[in-house]
XYZ file of C-alpha atoms in Angstrom:
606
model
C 0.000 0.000 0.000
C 2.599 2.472 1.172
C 5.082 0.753 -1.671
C 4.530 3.474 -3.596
C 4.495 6.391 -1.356
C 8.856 6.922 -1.486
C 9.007 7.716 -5.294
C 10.765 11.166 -4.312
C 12.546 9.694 -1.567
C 14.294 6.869 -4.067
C 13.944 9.622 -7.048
C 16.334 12.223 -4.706
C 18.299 9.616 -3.388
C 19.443 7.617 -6.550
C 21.646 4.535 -7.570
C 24.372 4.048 -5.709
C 27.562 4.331 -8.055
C 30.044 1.115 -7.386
C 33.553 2.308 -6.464
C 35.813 0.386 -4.308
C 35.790 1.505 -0.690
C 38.942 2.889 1.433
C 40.081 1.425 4.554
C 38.761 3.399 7.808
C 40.486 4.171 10.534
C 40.380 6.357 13.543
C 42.095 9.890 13.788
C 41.593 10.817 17.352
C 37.514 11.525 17.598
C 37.066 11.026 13.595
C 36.885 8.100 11.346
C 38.630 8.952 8.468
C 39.178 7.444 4.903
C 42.614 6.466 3.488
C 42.911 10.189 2.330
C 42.482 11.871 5.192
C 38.285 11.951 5.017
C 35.879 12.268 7.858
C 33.536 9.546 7.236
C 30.372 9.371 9.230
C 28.720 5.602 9.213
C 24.856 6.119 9.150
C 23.312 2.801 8.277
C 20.564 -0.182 9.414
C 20.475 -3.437 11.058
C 19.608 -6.133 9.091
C 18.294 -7.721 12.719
C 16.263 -10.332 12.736
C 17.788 -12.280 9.794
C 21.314 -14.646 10.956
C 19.713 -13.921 14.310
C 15.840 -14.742 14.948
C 14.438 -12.317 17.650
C 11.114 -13.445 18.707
C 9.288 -9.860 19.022
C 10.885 -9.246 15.254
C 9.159 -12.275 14.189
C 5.662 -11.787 16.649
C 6.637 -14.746 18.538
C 6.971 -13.215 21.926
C 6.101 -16.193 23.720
C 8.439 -18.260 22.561
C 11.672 -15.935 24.168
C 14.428 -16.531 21.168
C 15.581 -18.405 18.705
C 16.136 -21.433 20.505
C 12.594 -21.848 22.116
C 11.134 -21.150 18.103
C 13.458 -24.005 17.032
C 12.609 -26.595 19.927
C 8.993 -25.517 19.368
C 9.343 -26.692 15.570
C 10.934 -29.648 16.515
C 8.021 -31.202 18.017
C 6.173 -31.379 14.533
C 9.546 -31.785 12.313
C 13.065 -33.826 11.926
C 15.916 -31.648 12.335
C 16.384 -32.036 8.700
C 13.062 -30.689 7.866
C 14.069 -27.572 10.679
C 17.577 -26.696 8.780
C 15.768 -26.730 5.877
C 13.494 -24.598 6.995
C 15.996 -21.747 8.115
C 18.060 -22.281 4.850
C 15.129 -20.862 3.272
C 14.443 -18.357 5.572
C 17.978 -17.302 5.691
C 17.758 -17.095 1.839
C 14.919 -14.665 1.701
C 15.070 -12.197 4.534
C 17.559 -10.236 3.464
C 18.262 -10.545 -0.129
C 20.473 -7.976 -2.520
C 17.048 -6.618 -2.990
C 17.202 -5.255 0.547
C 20.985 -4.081 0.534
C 20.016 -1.665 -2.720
C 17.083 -0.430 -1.133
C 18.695 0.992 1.834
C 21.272 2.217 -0.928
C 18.888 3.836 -2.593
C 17.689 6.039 0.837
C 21.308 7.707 1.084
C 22.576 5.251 3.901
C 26.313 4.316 4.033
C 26.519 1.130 5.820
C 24.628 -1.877 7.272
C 25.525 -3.888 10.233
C 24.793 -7.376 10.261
C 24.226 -9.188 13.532
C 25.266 -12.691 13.371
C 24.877 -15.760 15.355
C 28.301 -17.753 16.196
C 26.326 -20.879 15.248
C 26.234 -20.446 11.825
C 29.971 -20.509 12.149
C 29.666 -24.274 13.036
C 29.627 -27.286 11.105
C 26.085 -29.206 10.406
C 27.622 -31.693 13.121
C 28.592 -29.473 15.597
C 24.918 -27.733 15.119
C 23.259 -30.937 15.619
C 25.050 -30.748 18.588
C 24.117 -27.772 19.702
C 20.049 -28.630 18.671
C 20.337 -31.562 20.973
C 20.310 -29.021 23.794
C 17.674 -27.648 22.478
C 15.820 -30.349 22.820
C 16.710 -30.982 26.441
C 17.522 -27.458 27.189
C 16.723 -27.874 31.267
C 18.780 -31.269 31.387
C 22.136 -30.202 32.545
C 24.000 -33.093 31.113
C 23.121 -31.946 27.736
C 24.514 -28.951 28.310
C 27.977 -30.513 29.701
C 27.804 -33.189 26.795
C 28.035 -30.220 24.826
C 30.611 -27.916 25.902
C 32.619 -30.950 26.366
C 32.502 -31.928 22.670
C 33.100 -27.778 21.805
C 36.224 -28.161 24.089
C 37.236 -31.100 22.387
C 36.605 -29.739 18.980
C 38.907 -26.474 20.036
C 41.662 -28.466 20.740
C 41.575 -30.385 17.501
C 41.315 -27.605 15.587
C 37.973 -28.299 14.446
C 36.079 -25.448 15.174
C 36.364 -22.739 12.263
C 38.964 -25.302 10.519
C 37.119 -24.313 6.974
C 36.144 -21.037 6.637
C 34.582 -21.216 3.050
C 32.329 -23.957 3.848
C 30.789 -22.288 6.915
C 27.369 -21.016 6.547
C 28.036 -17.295 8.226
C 30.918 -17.085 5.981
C 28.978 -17.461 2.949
C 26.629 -14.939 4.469
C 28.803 -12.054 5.231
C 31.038 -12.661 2.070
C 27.727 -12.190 0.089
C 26.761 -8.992 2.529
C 30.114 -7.536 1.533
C 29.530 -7.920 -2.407
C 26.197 -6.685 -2.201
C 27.334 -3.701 -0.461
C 30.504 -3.149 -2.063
C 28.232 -2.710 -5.441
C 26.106 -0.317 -3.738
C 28.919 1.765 -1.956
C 28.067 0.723 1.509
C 30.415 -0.429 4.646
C 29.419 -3.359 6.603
C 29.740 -3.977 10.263
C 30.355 -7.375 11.506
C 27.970 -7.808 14.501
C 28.737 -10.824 17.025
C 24.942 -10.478 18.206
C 24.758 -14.030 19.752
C 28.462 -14.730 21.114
C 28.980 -18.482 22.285
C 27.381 -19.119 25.719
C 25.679 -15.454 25.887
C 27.280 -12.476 26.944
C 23.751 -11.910 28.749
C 20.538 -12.619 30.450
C 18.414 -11.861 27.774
C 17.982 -15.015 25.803
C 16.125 -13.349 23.038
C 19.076 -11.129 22.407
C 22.065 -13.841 22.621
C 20.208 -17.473 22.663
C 21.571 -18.497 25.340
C 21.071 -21.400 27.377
C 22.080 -20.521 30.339
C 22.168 -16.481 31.782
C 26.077 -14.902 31.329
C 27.752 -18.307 30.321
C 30.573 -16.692 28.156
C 31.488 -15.240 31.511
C 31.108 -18.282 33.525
C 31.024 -21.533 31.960
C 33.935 -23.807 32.420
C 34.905 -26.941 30.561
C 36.583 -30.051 32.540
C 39.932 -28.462 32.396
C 38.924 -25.331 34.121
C 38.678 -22.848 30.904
C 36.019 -20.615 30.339
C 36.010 -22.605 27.150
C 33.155 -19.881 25.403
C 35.832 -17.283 25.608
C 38.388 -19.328 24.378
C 35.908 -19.880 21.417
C 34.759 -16.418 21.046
C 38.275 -15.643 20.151
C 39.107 -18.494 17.905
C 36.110 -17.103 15.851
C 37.504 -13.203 15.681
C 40.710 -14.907 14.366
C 38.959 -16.523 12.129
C 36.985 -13.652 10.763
C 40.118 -11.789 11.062
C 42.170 -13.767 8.878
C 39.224 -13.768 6.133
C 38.868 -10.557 5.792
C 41.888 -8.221 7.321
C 42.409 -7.468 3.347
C 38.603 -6.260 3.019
C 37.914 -2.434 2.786
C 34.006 -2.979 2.881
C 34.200 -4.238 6.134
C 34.168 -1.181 8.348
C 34.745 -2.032 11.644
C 34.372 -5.451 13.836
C 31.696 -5.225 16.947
C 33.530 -7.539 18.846
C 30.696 -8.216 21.275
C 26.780 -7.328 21.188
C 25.557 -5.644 24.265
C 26.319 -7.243 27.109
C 24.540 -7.113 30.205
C 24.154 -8.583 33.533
C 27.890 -8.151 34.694
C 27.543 -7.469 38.657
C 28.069 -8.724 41.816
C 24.258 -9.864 41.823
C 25.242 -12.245 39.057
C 28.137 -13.438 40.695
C 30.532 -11.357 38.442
C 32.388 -7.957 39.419
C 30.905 -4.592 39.903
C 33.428 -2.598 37.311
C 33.745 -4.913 34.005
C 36.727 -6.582 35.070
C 35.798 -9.809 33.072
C 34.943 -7.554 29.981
C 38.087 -5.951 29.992
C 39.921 -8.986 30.265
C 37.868 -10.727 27.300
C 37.925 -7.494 25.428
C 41.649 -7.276 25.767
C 42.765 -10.671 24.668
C 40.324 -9.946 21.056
C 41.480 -6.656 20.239
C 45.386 -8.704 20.940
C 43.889 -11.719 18.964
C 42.763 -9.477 15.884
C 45.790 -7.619 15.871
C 48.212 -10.410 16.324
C 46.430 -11.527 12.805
C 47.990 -8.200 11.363
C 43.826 -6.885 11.002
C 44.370 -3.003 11.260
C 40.135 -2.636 11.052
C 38.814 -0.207 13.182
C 37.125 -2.544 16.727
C 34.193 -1.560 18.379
C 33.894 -2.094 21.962
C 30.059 -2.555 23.705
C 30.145 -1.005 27.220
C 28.203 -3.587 30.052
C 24.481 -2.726 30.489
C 23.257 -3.181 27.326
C 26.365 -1.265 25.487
C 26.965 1.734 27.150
C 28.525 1.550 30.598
C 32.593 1.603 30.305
C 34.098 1.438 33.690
C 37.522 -0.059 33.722
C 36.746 -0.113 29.801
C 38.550 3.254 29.006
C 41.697 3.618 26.315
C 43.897 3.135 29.519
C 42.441 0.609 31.509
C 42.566 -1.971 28.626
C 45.506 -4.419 28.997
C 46.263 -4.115 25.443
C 49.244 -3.666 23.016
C 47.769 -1.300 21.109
C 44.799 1.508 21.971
C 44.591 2.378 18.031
C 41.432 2.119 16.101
C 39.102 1.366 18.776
C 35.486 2.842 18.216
C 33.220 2.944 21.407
C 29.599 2.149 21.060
C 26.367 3.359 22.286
C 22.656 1.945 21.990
C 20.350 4.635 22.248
C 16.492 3.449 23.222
C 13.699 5.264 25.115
C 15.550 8.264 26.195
C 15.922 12.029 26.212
C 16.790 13.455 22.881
C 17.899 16.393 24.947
C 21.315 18.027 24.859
C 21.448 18.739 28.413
C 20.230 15.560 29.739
C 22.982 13.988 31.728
C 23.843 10.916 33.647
C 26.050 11.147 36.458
C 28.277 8.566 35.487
C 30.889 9.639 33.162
C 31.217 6.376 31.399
C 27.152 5.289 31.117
C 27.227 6.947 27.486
C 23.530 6.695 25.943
C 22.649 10.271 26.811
C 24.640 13.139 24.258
C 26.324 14.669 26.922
C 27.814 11.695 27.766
C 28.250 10.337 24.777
C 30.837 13.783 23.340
C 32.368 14.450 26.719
C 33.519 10.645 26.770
C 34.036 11.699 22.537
C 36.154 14.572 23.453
C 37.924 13.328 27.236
C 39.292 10.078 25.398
C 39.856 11.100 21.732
C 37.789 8.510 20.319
C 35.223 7.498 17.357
C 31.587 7.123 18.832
C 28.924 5.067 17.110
C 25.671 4.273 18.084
C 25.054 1.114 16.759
C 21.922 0.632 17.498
C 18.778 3.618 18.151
C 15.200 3.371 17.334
C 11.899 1.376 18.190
C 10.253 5.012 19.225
C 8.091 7.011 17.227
C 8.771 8.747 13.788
C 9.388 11.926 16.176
C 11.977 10.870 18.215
C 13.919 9.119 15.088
C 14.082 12.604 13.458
C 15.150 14.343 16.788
C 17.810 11.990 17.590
C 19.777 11.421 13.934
C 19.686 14.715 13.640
C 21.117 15.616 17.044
C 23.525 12.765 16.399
C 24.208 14.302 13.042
C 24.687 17.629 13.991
C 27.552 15.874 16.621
C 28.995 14.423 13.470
C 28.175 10.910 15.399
C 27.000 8.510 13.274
C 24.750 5.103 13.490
C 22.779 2.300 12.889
C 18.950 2.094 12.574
C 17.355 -0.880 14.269
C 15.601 -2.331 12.707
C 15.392 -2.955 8.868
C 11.802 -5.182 8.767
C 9.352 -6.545 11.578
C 5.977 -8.299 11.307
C 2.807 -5.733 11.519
C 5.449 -3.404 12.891
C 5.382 0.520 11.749
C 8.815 1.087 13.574
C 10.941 -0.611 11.078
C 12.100 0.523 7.316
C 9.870 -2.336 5.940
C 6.317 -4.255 7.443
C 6.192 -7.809 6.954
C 2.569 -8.742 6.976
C 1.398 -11.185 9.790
C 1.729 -14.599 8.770
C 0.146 -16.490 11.587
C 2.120 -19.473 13.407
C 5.647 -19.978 12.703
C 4.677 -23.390 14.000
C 2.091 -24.422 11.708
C 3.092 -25.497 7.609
C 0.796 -22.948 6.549
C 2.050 -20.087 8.600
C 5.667 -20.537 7.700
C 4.760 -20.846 3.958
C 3.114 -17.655 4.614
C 6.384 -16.214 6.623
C 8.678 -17.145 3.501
C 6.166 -15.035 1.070
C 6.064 -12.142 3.360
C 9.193 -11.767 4.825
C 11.034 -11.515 1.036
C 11.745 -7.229 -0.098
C 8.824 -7.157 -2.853
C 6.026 -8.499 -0.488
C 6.819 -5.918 2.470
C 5.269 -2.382 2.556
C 7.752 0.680 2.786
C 7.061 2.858 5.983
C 7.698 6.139 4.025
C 7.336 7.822 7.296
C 10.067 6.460 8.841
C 12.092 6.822 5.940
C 11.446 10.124 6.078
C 12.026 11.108 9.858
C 15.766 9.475 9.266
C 16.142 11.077 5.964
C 14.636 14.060 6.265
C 15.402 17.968 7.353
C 13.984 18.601 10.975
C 11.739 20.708 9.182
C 10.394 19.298 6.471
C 6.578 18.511 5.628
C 5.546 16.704 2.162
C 2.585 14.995 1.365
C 1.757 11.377 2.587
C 0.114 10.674 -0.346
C -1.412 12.866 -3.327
C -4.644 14.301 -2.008
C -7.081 16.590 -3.926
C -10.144 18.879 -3.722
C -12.600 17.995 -4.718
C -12.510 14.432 -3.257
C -11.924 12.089 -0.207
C -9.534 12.615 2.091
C -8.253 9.695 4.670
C -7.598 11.524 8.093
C -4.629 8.561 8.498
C -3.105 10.527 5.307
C -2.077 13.446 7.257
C 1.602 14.815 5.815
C 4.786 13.340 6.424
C 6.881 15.248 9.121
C 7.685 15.739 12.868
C 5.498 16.674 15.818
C 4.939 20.587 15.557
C 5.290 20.451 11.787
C 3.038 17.821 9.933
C 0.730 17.340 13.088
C 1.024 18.239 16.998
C -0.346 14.931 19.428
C 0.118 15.232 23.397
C 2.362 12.650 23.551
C 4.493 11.358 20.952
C 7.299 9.792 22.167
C 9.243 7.617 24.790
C 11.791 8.981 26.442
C 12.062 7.275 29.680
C 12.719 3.563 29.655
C 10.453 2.774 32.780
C 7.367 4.285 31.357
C 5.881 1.741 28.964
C 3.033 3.825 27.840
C 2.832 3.417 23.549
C 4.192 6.818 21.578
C 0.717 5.916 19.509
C -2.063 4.232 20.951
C -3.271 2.496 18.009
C 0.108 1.165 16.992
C -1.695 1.032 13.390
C -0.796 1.942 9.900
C 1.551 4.848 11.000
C 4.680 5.483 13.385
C 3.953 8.892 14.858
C 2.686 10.262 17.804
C -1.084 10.230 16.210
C -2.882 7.588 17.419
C -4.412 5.543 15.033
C -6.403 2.467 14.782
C -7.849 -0.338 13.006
C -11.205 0.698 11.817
C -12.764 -1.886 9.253
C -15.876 0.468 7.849
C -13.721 2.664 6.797
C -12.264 2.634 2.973
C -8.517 2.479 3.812
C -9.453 0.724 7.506
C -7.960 3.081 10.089
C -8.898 6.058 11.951
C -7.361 8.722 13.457
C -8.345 8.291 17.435
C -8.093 9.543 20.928
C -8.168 13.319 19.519
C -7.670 15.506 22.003
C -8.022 19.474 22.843
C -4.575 21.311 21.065
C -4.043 18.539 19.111
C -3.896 19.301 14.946
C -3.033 17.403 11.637
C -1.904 19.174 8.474
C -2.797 17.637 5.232
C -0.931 18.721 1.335
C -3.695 19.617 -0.656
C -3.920 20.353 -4.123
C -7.207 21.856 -5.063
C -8.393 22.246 -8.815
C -10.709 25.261 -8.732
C -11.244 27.954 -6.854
C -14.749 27.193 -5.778
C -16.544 27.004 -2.419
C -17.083 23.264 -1.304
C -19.372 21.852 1.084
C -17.493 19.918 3.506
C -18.535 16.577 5.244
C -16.778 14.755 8.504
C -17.064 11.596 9.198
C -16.006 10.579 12.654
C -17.313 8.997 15.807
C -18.074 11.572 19.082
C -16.961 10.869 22.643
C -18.794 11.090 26.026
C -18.532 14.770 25.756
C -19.240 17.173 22.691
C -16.608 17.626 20.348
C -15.261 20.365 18.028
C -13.009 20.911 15.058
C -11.975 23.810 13.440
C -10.536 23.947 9.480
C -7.997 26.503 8.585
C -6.148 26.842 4.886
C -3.303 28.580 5.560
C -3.870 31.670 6.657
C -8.309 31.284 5.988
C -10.524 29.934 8.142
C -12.517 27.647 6.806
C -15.247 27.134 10.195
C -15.939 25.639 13.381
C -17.706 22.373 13.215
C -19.501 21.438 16.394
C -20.085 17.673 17.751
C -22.980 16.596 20.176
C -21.624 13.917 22.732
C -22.354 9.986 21.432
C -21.427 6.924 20.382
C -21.539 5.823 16.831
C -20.207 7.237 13.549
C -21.869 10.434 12.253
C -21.302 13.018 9.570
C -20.792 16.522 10.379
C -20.352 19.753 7.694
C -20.046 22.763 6.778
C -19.821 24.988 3.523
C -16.543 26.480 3.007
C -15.962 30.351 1.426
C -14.183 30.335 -1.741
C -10.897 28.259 -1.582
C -8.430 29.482 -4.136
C -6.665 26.998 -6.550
C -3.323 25.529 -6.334
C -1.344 23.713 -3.475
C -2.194 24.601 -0.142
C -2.162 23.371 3.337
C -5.494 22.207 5.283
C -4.937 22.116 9.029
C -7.768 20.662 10.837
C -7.851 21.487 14.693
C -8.965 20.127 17.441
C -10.742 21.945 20.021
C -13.426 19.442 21.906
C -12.614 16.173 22.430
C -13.329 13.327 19.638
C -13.005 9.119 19.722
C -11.936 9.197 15.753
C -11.898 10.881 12.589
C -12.410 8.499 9.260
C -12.690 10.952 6.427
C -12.746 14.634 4.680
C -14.932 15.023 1.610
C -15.256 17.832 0.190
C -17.798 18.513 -3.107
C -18.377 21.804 -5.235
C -21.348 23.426 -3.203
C -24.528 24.151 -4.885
C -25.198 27.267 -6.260
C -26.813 29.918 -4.625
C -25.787 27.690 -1.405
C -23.851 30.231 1.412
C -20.732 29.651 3.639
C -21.888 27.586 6.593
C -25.017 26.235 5.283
């Protein structure tokens, strides 16, 4: 539906030309090109792809990709499973995807991976037998045991080229080489899980890269962890596409309540021996570090408390969600980085890059505020996330598809999930593309004719529209940015409304709330205007303005059901104007604007 809606956007944005890509690295707070260049990384996550996150997929109640895989196993060999994921894997993100986000103006993608599809189909079937069992603790041994014995045979990684994430991020890397783009190689699930979160890292077991030991006494997941960055490190320390490695996705959990220290001492000890390992591989890319608590928090983390040869090229991350997009919002702790004060002081104190790797899953609003606050810092990052089912929040809505457990709802999840089924959100496009001021039609809308109230213009809160609360900006307060979570990702809150042509409605309007709509209107002519909406428990009114002419006050008694209001207009001239329509009393929704010539002889307000 919304497919067509970015025609400027891709029109302005064009074909990426194909040029071969310089090396980064990092010139005190810059990253800089192999000529000197400030370049400024501002890209998407293709989450949700190497990596299944069950809210991604709307398959909350199954936690992570472990708990979707043991729930298909009860209805399927493990044959029919891999099979199943091949496919998936193979239409998720496709080169499709890679020259779409191209064609926006973005510069790089990172790709979160999942250290399993670094294994061999044995040592997976391995790993699935957990899965199976995942609460019988011998499985669990049984496995690390045979990982421990595989690491000291040499078996783990032993063919690079054969290895299903290798043939992944290889074909990441041509797609975006063509297209001009960097890529960011995103250990998202690191073996054991570098957190409590299960649907983040798939783990088995809360924090067992930090704790789990093997029968000699190693913590045998660290051992593998860096095995893998040599790996990837000796694949592709030639490769300019690859930007930078992210050593390490977001851990979280690391305290004394989890039996761990209270200031990162494990993650500085980890992160030391991979930026050594990487190095020692003669890999000059630039490495991201992720702070503890999610990716932010860098005690004992700092340039000089690493136990490293080398402090050059190191990049420190942030993950910006639910927060203030205020500049003088401040945490007290120097090295807890998510807020922008924060985030340049720790910049400017340590001479470093910054990148947020990951920001979003707010409303249209608070995307535009915050990449352009992180522009304006010369700070760049990287959207999360690329697609979600019945999600407005991502660059692309996959369609709801039913069960991921049932034949016909994963038929249906292959069809949908693949770039020419899924609708583009234009509006998020164009809060992260954008101007902080800009305002453009949603859609082509005329006078005479219908108007959807949904198809109010693109732009931010205060611009396009004004709602009373459009955004989330403290992570404790859980209250939706929109509370219809329909059709649109701004502060408006709209619904599903079936009657209704296009099937949504504008709702919960409020006193001082407004929407602005483009309008292009073919004669000067007066026009009798009808409302179609549905009153609340007290009376409602609305008042319509072109520009700078009022077009009337329309009153609503108090009720329940859908009526139509109007009122005649005076003479609206011709051309491309603006039609604000304001809210002054209280309504449940708004369907639809029509407006017709009026009759002759008819007056204003008749």
């Amino acid at each position: 539906m919304l497919g067509l809606l970015l025609g400027g956007l891709l029109a302005l944005a064009g074909p990426a030309h194909a040029q071969r890509l310089n090396f980064l690295h990092a010139a005190g707070p810059k990253t800089v090109n192999a000529v000197g260049q400030e370049v400024v990384l501002r890209g998407y996550n293709v989450g949700g792809w190497l990596l299944q996150e069950s809210y991604i997929l709307g398959t909350d109640t199954l936690n992570s990709q472990w708990r979707i895989k043991q729930g298909l196993l009860r209805t399927m060999s493990e044959a029919e499973m891999e099979k199943f994921y091949r496919q998936y894997r193979q239409q998720f993100i496709t080169k499709a995807d890679i020259d779409f986000l191209a064609r926006q103006g973005f510069n790089c993608v990172r790709l979160p991976l999942h250290y399993d599809l670094f294994l061999t189909p044995e040592q997976r079937h391995a790993r699935t037998e957990v899965i199976r069992h995942p609460q019988n603790p011998q499985k669990l041994d049984a496995y690390v045991q045979q990982l421990s014995q595989w690491y000291d045979k040499g078996q783990l990684f032993a063919r690079p080229a054969k290895l299903e994430g290798i043939r992944y991020i290889d074909e990441v890397v041509k797609w975006c080489a063509a297209n001009n783009l960097y890529v960011v190689l995103d250990l998202h699930a690191a073996p054991g899980g570098q957190g409590t979160d299960r649907n983040i890292n798939d783990n088995f077991r809360p924090l067992d890269l930090w704790k789990r030991h093997d029968s000699q006494g190693r913590l045998i997941y660290q051992d593998i962890t860096v095995r893998l960055w040599e790996t990837l490190a000796d694949r592709y320390r030639t490769e300019p596409t690859i930007a930078l490695y992210d050593l390490i996705n977001e851990p979280h959990g690391l305290n004394a309540a989890n039996g761990l220290s209270s200031d990162n001492q494990e993650l500085n000890a980890l992160y030391s021996r991979l930026i050594d390992a990487v190095r020692a591989r003669n890999d000059q890319h630039l490495i991201m570090l992720e702070g503890n608590g999610y990716g932010n928090e860098y005690t004992n983390l700092t340039p000089d408390k690493l136990k490293v040869k080398s402090t050059a090229n190191l990049v420190y991350n942030a993950h910006r969600y639910w927060c203030p997009n205020t500049a003088e919002a401040a945490d007290p702790n120097p090295n807890q980085i998510n807020l922008f004060s924060n985030l340049t002081a720790f910049r400017d104190k340590w001479q470093v890059p910054v990148w947020v790797g990951e920001t979003g899953e707010n409303s249209n609003d608070w995307f535009a505020t915050a990449v352009q606050s992180l522009n304006d810092r010369g700070i760049g990052w990287g959207h999360w996330n690329i697609k979600r089912v019945d999600s407005g929040a991502g660059l692309l809505r996959i369609a709801p598809y039913g069960s991921i457990l049932t034949p016909q709802g994963r038929a249906a999840l292959l069809h949908n999930i693949r770039f020419a089924n899924c609708q583009i959100n234009a509006d998020v496009a164009a809060a992260l593309t954008q101007p902080a001021d800009s305002q453009q039609p949603f859609r082509p809308l005329t006078i005479p004719g219908t108007i959807a109230a949904t198809d109010y213009d693109l732009g931010r809160d205060g611009v396009a529209y004004h709602d009373t609360y459009s955004t989330r900006t403290d992570y404790r307060d859980l209250t939706p940015h929109n509370l219809g979570l329909a059709y649109r990702n701004d502060g408006v809150d709209i619904a599903p409304s079936p009657e209704l042509p296009n099937g949504f409605a504008v709702e919960q309007l409020q006193p001082g709330e407004w929407l602005t709509y483009t309008v292009n209107i073919s004669s000067a002519a007066s026009y009798q205007t009808e409302l179609y909406l549905r009153p609340g428990a007290q009376p409602g009114q609305l008042r319509l303005t072109l520009g700078d002419l009022s077009l009337g006050t329309v009153s609503v008694p108090a009720g329940t059901g859908w009526v139509t209001v109007g009122l005649q207009t005076p003479v609206l001239p011709a051309g491309q104007h603006t039609l604000r329509v304001a809210i002054e009393g209280p309504l449940n929704q708004l369907g639809w604007l029509r407006f017709v010539p009026a009759r002759a002889g008819a007056g204003a307000g008749e």
